[in-house]
Amino acid sequence: MTFDRIAPRPHDLGGGFTVRRVLPSARRQAVGPFLFFDHFGPVTAEPLDNHDVRPHPHIGLATVTYLFEGAMMHRDSTGVVQRIEPGAINWMTAGRGIVHSERTPDDLRGVTRRSHGLQLWCAVPAEHEEDAPRFDHTPAQAIPAVQLPGVAVRVLVGQAFGAGSPVRTLSPTVYLDFRIEAGAAFTVPDVAPERALYSVDAGFTLDGEALPPFEMVVLPAGSTPRLQADAAARVVLIGGEPLGHRFMVWNFVSSRKERITQAQADWQAQRFDPVPGETEFIPLPPPRP
């Protein structure tokens, strides 16, 4: 069996904070509805480091934040203020427009701290791209867990292994977190038309093929390969029903190119609703040459 592999590229978010960006890539834009995949950390931030993400806009997508270590404080233009901690799923539907910031919580400023997690974006069906914006926080204790021999599974989004996540989505979507003990193996379920695996810390084998960490492996449709980890590993699976091509410019996603142009003009003219308590403004990036 041949697996399509996508290597990440480093991307600097500012302040010396570099992430591994896997999607979108030149090889493919999306896996199921997931069209953006950033892996950050694990990193140790020193007391004076500033990794805050300042207020910025989105349209036409859903952001999905999941932490393994650390914490961040989410604030958005709907008025939501939510501390994000490991194990929780934080699903923000941008709809017709939302602005949000992600900053270091006050109690972690000025101290040495760890940060490790995944920031994903999902496309939404075209008929929902102009929905009202909203933020949904599902705490860690509400995420269903399944125990396989040597493998702890968390069903973050969607359904698998007889368990269903309470996270609400707008199209069939699956997102699983596998914590695999050294030497353990399991069969990857056929839970979606498009699926991909990504290890955040250690390599594994898939039907005997050795695969490194920090690389996305796209699975053939309908396949059920055997995954084995010689060393303890943390692997996620993403997937779902594909939603077709999307236009992507900066933080804006849409099935309509003209909607991107409108969003750019609206942001530059500061017509987006502001985040209460935030005063910083990030100008629209210059067009790519």
Coordinates of C-alpha atoms in Angstrom, one line a residue:
M1 CA 0.0 0.0 0.0
T2 CA 1.3 3.5 -0.9
F3 CA 0.8 6.4 1.5
D4 CA 0.9 10.0 0.4
R5 CA 3.2 11.9 2.7
I6 CA 3.3 15.6 3.4
A7 CA 6.3 17.2 5.1
P8 CA 5.7 20.4 7.1
R9 CA 7.4 23.7 6.4
P10 CA 8.5 26.1 9.1
H11 CA 6.4 29.2 9.5
D12 CA 7.3 32.1 11.8
L13 CA 4.3 33.6 13.6
G14 CA 6.3 36.4 15.0
G15 CA 8.3 36.9 18.2
G16 CA 10.5 33.9 17.3
F17 CA 7.6 31.5 17.6
T18 CA 7.9 29.0 14.7
V19 CA 5.3 26.4 13.9
R20 CA 5.3 23.3 11.6
R21 CA 2.7 24.1 8.9
V22 CA 1.5 21.0 7.1
L23 CA -1.7 22.2 5.4
P24 CA -2.4 23.7 3.0
S25 CA 0.5 22.3 0.9
A26 CA 1.4 22.3 -2.7
R27 CA 0.5 18.6 -2.7
R28 CA -3.1 19.1 -1.5
Q29 CA -5.2 21.8 0.0
A30 CA -7.2 19.7 2.5
V31 CA -8.0 16.4 4.1
G32 CA -11.7 16.1 4.4
P33 CA -12.8 19.6 5.6
F34 CA -9.4 20.3 7.3
L35 CA -7.5 22.8 5.2
F36 CA -5.1 24.2 7.7
F37 CA -2.8 22.3 10.1
D38 CA -0.2 24.0 12.4
H39 CA 1.8 22.0 15.0
F40 CA 3.5 24.3 17.6
G41 CA 5.9 23.1 20.2
P42 CA 6.7 21.5 22.4
V43 CA 8.6 24.7 23.4
T44 CA 9.7 26.2 26.6
A45 CA 9.0 29.9 26.8
E46 CA 11.2 32.0 29.1
P47 CA 9.7 34.6 31.4
L48 CA 10.2 37.5 29.0
D49 CA 9.1 35.7 25.9
N50 CA 5.9 37.1 24.2
H51 CA 4.1 34.6 22.1
D52 CA 0.7 36.4 22.2
V53 CA -1.4 36.2 19.0
R54 CA -2.9 39.7 18.6
P55 CA -6.5 40.3 17.4
H56 CA -7.0 39.1 13.9
P57 CA -10.1 38.3 11.7
H58 CA -11.5 35.2 10.1
I59 CA -14.4 34.5 7.7
G60 CA -15.9 31.3 6.3
L61 CA -14.2 28.7 8.4
A62 CA -14.0 27.1 11.8
T63 CA -10.8 27.2 13.9
V64 CA -10.1 24.1 16.1
T65 CA -7.6 24.6 19.0
Y66 CA -6.3 21.6 20.9
L67 CA -3.4 21.7 23.5
F68 CA -1.2 19.0 24.9
E69 CA 0.6 21.4 27.2
G70 CA 0.3 25.0 28.4
A71 CA -2.6 27.4 28.4
M72 CA -3.9 30.4 26.4
M73 CA -6.6 33.0 26.9
H74 CA -9.1 33.3 24.1
R75 CA -11.1 36.5 23.6
D76 CA -13.3 37.3 20.6
S77 CA -15.6 39.8 19.1
T78 CA -18.7 37.9 20.3
G79 CA -17.7 38.7 23.9
V80 CA -16.4 35.2 24.7
V81 CA -13.5 35.0 27.1
Q82 CA -12.3 31.4 27.6
R83 CA -9.1 29.9 29.1
I84 CA -7.9 27.1 26.8
E85 CA -6.2 24.2 28.5
P86 CA -5.0 20.7 27.5
G87 CA -7.6 18.2 26.5
A88 CA -10.4 20.6 25.6
I89 CA -11.7 21.2 22.1
N90 CA -12.3 24.8 21.2
W91 CA -14.3 25.3 18.0
M92 CA -14.7 28.8 16.7
T93 CA -17.1 29.3 13.8
A94 CA -16.1 32.5 12.0
G95 CA -19.2 32.7 9.8
R96 CA -19.6 36.1 8.3
G97 CA -16.8 37.5 10.4
I98 CA -15.1 37.2 13.8
V99 CA -12.0 38.7 15.4
H100 CA -10.1 37.0 18.2
S101 CA -6.9 37.0 20.2
E102 CA -5.0 34.2 21.9
R103 CA -2.7 35.5 24.7
T104 CA -0.7 34.1 27.6
P105 CA -2.9 34.0 30.7
D106 CA -1.9 36.5 33.3
D107 CA -0.9 33.9 35.9
L108 CA 1.7 32.4 33.4
R109 CA 3.3 35.7 32.4
G110 CA 6.8 36.3 33.8
V111 CA 7.4 32.6 34.5
T112 CA 9.0 29.8 32.5
R113 CA 6.2 27.8 30.8
R114 CA 5.6 25.1 28.2
S115 CA 3.5 25.2 25.1
H116 CA 2.5 22.4 22.7
G117 CA -0.6 21.9 20.6
L118 CA -2.4 21.9 17.3
Q119 CA -4.2 24.7 15.5
L120 CA -6.5 23.6 12.7
W121 CA -9.0 25.2 10.4
C122 CA -12.0 23.5 8.9
A123 CA -13.9 24.6 5.8
V124 CA -17.6 24.8 6.3
P125 CA -20.3 24.0 3.8
A126 CA -20.9 26.9 1.4
E127 CA -24.4 27.5 2.7
H128 CA -23.0 28.1 6.2
E129 CA -20.2 30.4 5.3
E130 CA -22.2 33.5 6.3
D131 CA -23.6 32.1 9.5
A132 CA -23.5 34.1 12.7
P133 CA -20.0 33.7 14.4
R134 CA -19.8 31.6 17.6
F135 CA -17.3 30.0 19.9
D136 CA -17.9 26.6 21.5
H137 CA -15.7 25.2 24.3
T138 CA -15.9 21.5 25.1
P139 CA -14.0 20.8 28.3
A140 CA -11.6 17.9 28.5
Q141 CA -13.8 15.9 30.8
A142 CA -16.6 15.9 28.2
I143 CA -14.5 14.3 25.5
P144 CA -15.2 10.6 25.2
A145 CA -12.3 8.2 25.8
V146 CA -11.9 4.6 24.6
Q147 CA -9.3 2.2 25.8
L148 CA -7.8 -0.3 23.3
P149 CA -5.0 -2.7 24.3
G150 CA -2.0 -0.3 24.8
V151 CA -3.8 2.6 23.2
A152 CA -5.8 5.4 24.8
V153 CA -8.1 7.0 22.3
R154 CA -9.9 10.4 22.7
V155 CA -12.7 11.0 20.2
L156 CA -12.3 14.8 19.9
V157 CA -14.7 15.3 17.0
G158 CA -17.0 12.9 15.2
Q159 CA -17.5 9.2 15.9
A160 CA -15.1 6.2 16.2
F161 CA -14.7 3.0 18.2
G162 CA -18.4 3.2 19.3
A163 CA -18.0 6.6 20.9
G164 CA -19.3 10.0 19.7
S165 CA -18.0 13.5 20.5
P166 CA -20.4 16.2 21.7
V167 CA -18.6 18.8 19.6
R168 CA -21.1 20.1 17.0
T169 CA -19.9 20.3 13.4
L170 CA -21.5 21.5 10.1
S171 CA -20.4 18.6 8.0
P172 CA -19.1 15.0 8.7
T173 CA -15.8 15.5 10.5
V174 CA -13.5 13.3 12.5
Y175 CA -10.6 14.2 14.8
L176 CA -9.0 11.5 17.1
D177 CA -6.1 11.6 19.6
F178 CA -4.2 8.3 20.1
R179 CA -1.8 7.9 23.0
I180 CA 0.1 4.8 22.1
E181 CA 2.3 2.7 24.5
A182 CA 5.6 1.4 23.3
G183 CA 5.1 -1.8 21.4
A184 CA 1.3 -1.4 21.0
A185 CA -0.5 -1.7 17.7
F186 CA -4.1 -1.2 16.4
T187 CA -6.0 -1.1 13.2
V188 CA -6.8 2.4 11.9
P189 CA -10.6 2.5 11.4
D190 CA -12.2 3.5 8.2
V191 CA -14.2 6.4 9.7
A192 CA -14.2 8.9 6.9
P193 CA -13.8 9.2 3.1
E194 CA -10.6 11.2 3.6
R195 CA -8.2 10.6 6.5
A196 CA -4.7 11.5 7.5
L197 CA -2.4 10.6 10.5
Y198 CA 0.2 12.9 12.1
S199 CA 2.6 12.1 15.0
V200 CA 3.5 15.0 17.3
D201 CA 6.5 13.3 19.0
A202 CA 7.7 9.8 17.7
G203 CA 7.8 7.7 14.6
F204 CA 5.6 4.7 13.9
T205 CA 5.0 2.0 11.3
L206 CA 2.0 1.7 9.1
D207 CA 1.6 -1.8 7.6
G208 CA 5.3 -2.2 8.2
E209 CA 6.4 1.1 6.6
A210 CA 8.4 3.2 8.9
L211 CA 7.1 6.8 9.1
P212 CA 8.8 9.7 11.0
P213 CA 7.1 12.1 13.4
F214 CA 6.1 15.6 12.2
E215 CA 4.9 14.4 8.8
M216 CA 1.3 13.9 7.6
V217 CA 0.4 10.5 6.1
V218 CA -2.7 10.5 3.9
L219 CA -4.5 7.2 3.9
P220 CA -6.1 5.6 0.8
A221 CA -9.8 5.6 0.9
G222 CA -11.3 2.6 2.5
S223 CA -8.0 1.3 3.9
T224 CA -7.6 -0.1 7.4
P225 CA -3.8 -0.2 7.9
R226 CA -2.1 -1.6 11.0
L227 CA -0.3 1.1 13.1
Q228 CA 2.4 0.1 15.5
A229 CA 4.6 2.2 17.7
D230 CA 8.0 0.8 18.8
A231 CA 8.3 3.8 21.2
A232 CA 5.5 5.6 23.0
A233 CA 3.8 8.0 20.6
R234 CA 1.1 10.5 20.3
V235 CA -0.7 10.4 17.0
V236 CA -3.8 12.3 15.7
L237 CA -6.2 11.4 12.9
I238 CA -8.1 14.0 11.0
G239 CA -10.6 13.6 8.2
G240 CA -14.2 13.8 7.0
E241 CA -16.2 14.5 3.9
P242 CA -14.3 16.8 1.5
L243 CA -16.0 20.1 0.8
G244 CA -14.2 21.1 -2.4
H245 CA -11.7 23.9 -3.2
R246 CA -11.6 27.0 -1.1
F247 CA -10.0 30.4 -1.7
M248 CA -7.6 31.2 1.1
V249 CA -6.0 34.6 1.6
W250 CA -4.3 35.5 5.0
N251 CA -7.0 34.5 7.6
F252 CA -9.9 34.5 5.2
V253 CA -11.5 31.4 3.6
S254 CA -14.4 31.3 1.2
S255 CA -15.9 29.4 -1.7
R256 CA -16.2 32.8 -3.4
K257 CA -13.1 34.8 -4.4
E258 CA -15.1 38.1 -4.3
R259 CA -16.0 37.4 -0.7
I260 CA -12.3 37.3 0.2
T261 CA -11.8 40.7 -1.5
Q262 CA -14.7 42.1 0.5
A263 CA -13.3 40.8 3.8
Q264 CA -9.9 42.4 3.0
A265 CA -11.6 45.8 2.5
D266 CA -13.7 45.4 5.6
W267 CA -10.7 44.6 7.7
Q268 CA -8.6 47.5 6.4
A269 CA -11.5 49.9 7.0
Q270 CA -11.9 48.4 10.5
R271 CA -15.5 47.4 9.9
F272 CA -15.2 44.1 11.8
D273 CA -16.6 44.0 15.3
P274 CA -13.8 44.6 17.8
V275 CA -12.7 42.3 20.6
P276 CA -13.8 43.9 23.9
G277 CA -10.8 45.2 25.8
E278 CA -8.3 44.8 22.8
T279 CA -6.8 47.9 21.2
E280 CA -4.1 46.5 18.8
F281 CA -4.7 46.4 15.1
I282 CA -2.8 44.2 12.6
P283 CA -2.8 45.8 9.1
L284 CA -3.8 43.7 6.1
P285 CA -0.6 42.0 4.8
P286 CA 0.7 43.3 1.5
P287 CA -0.4 41.3 -1.6
R288 CA 1.9 38.4 -2.6
P289 CA 4.1 39.2 -5.6

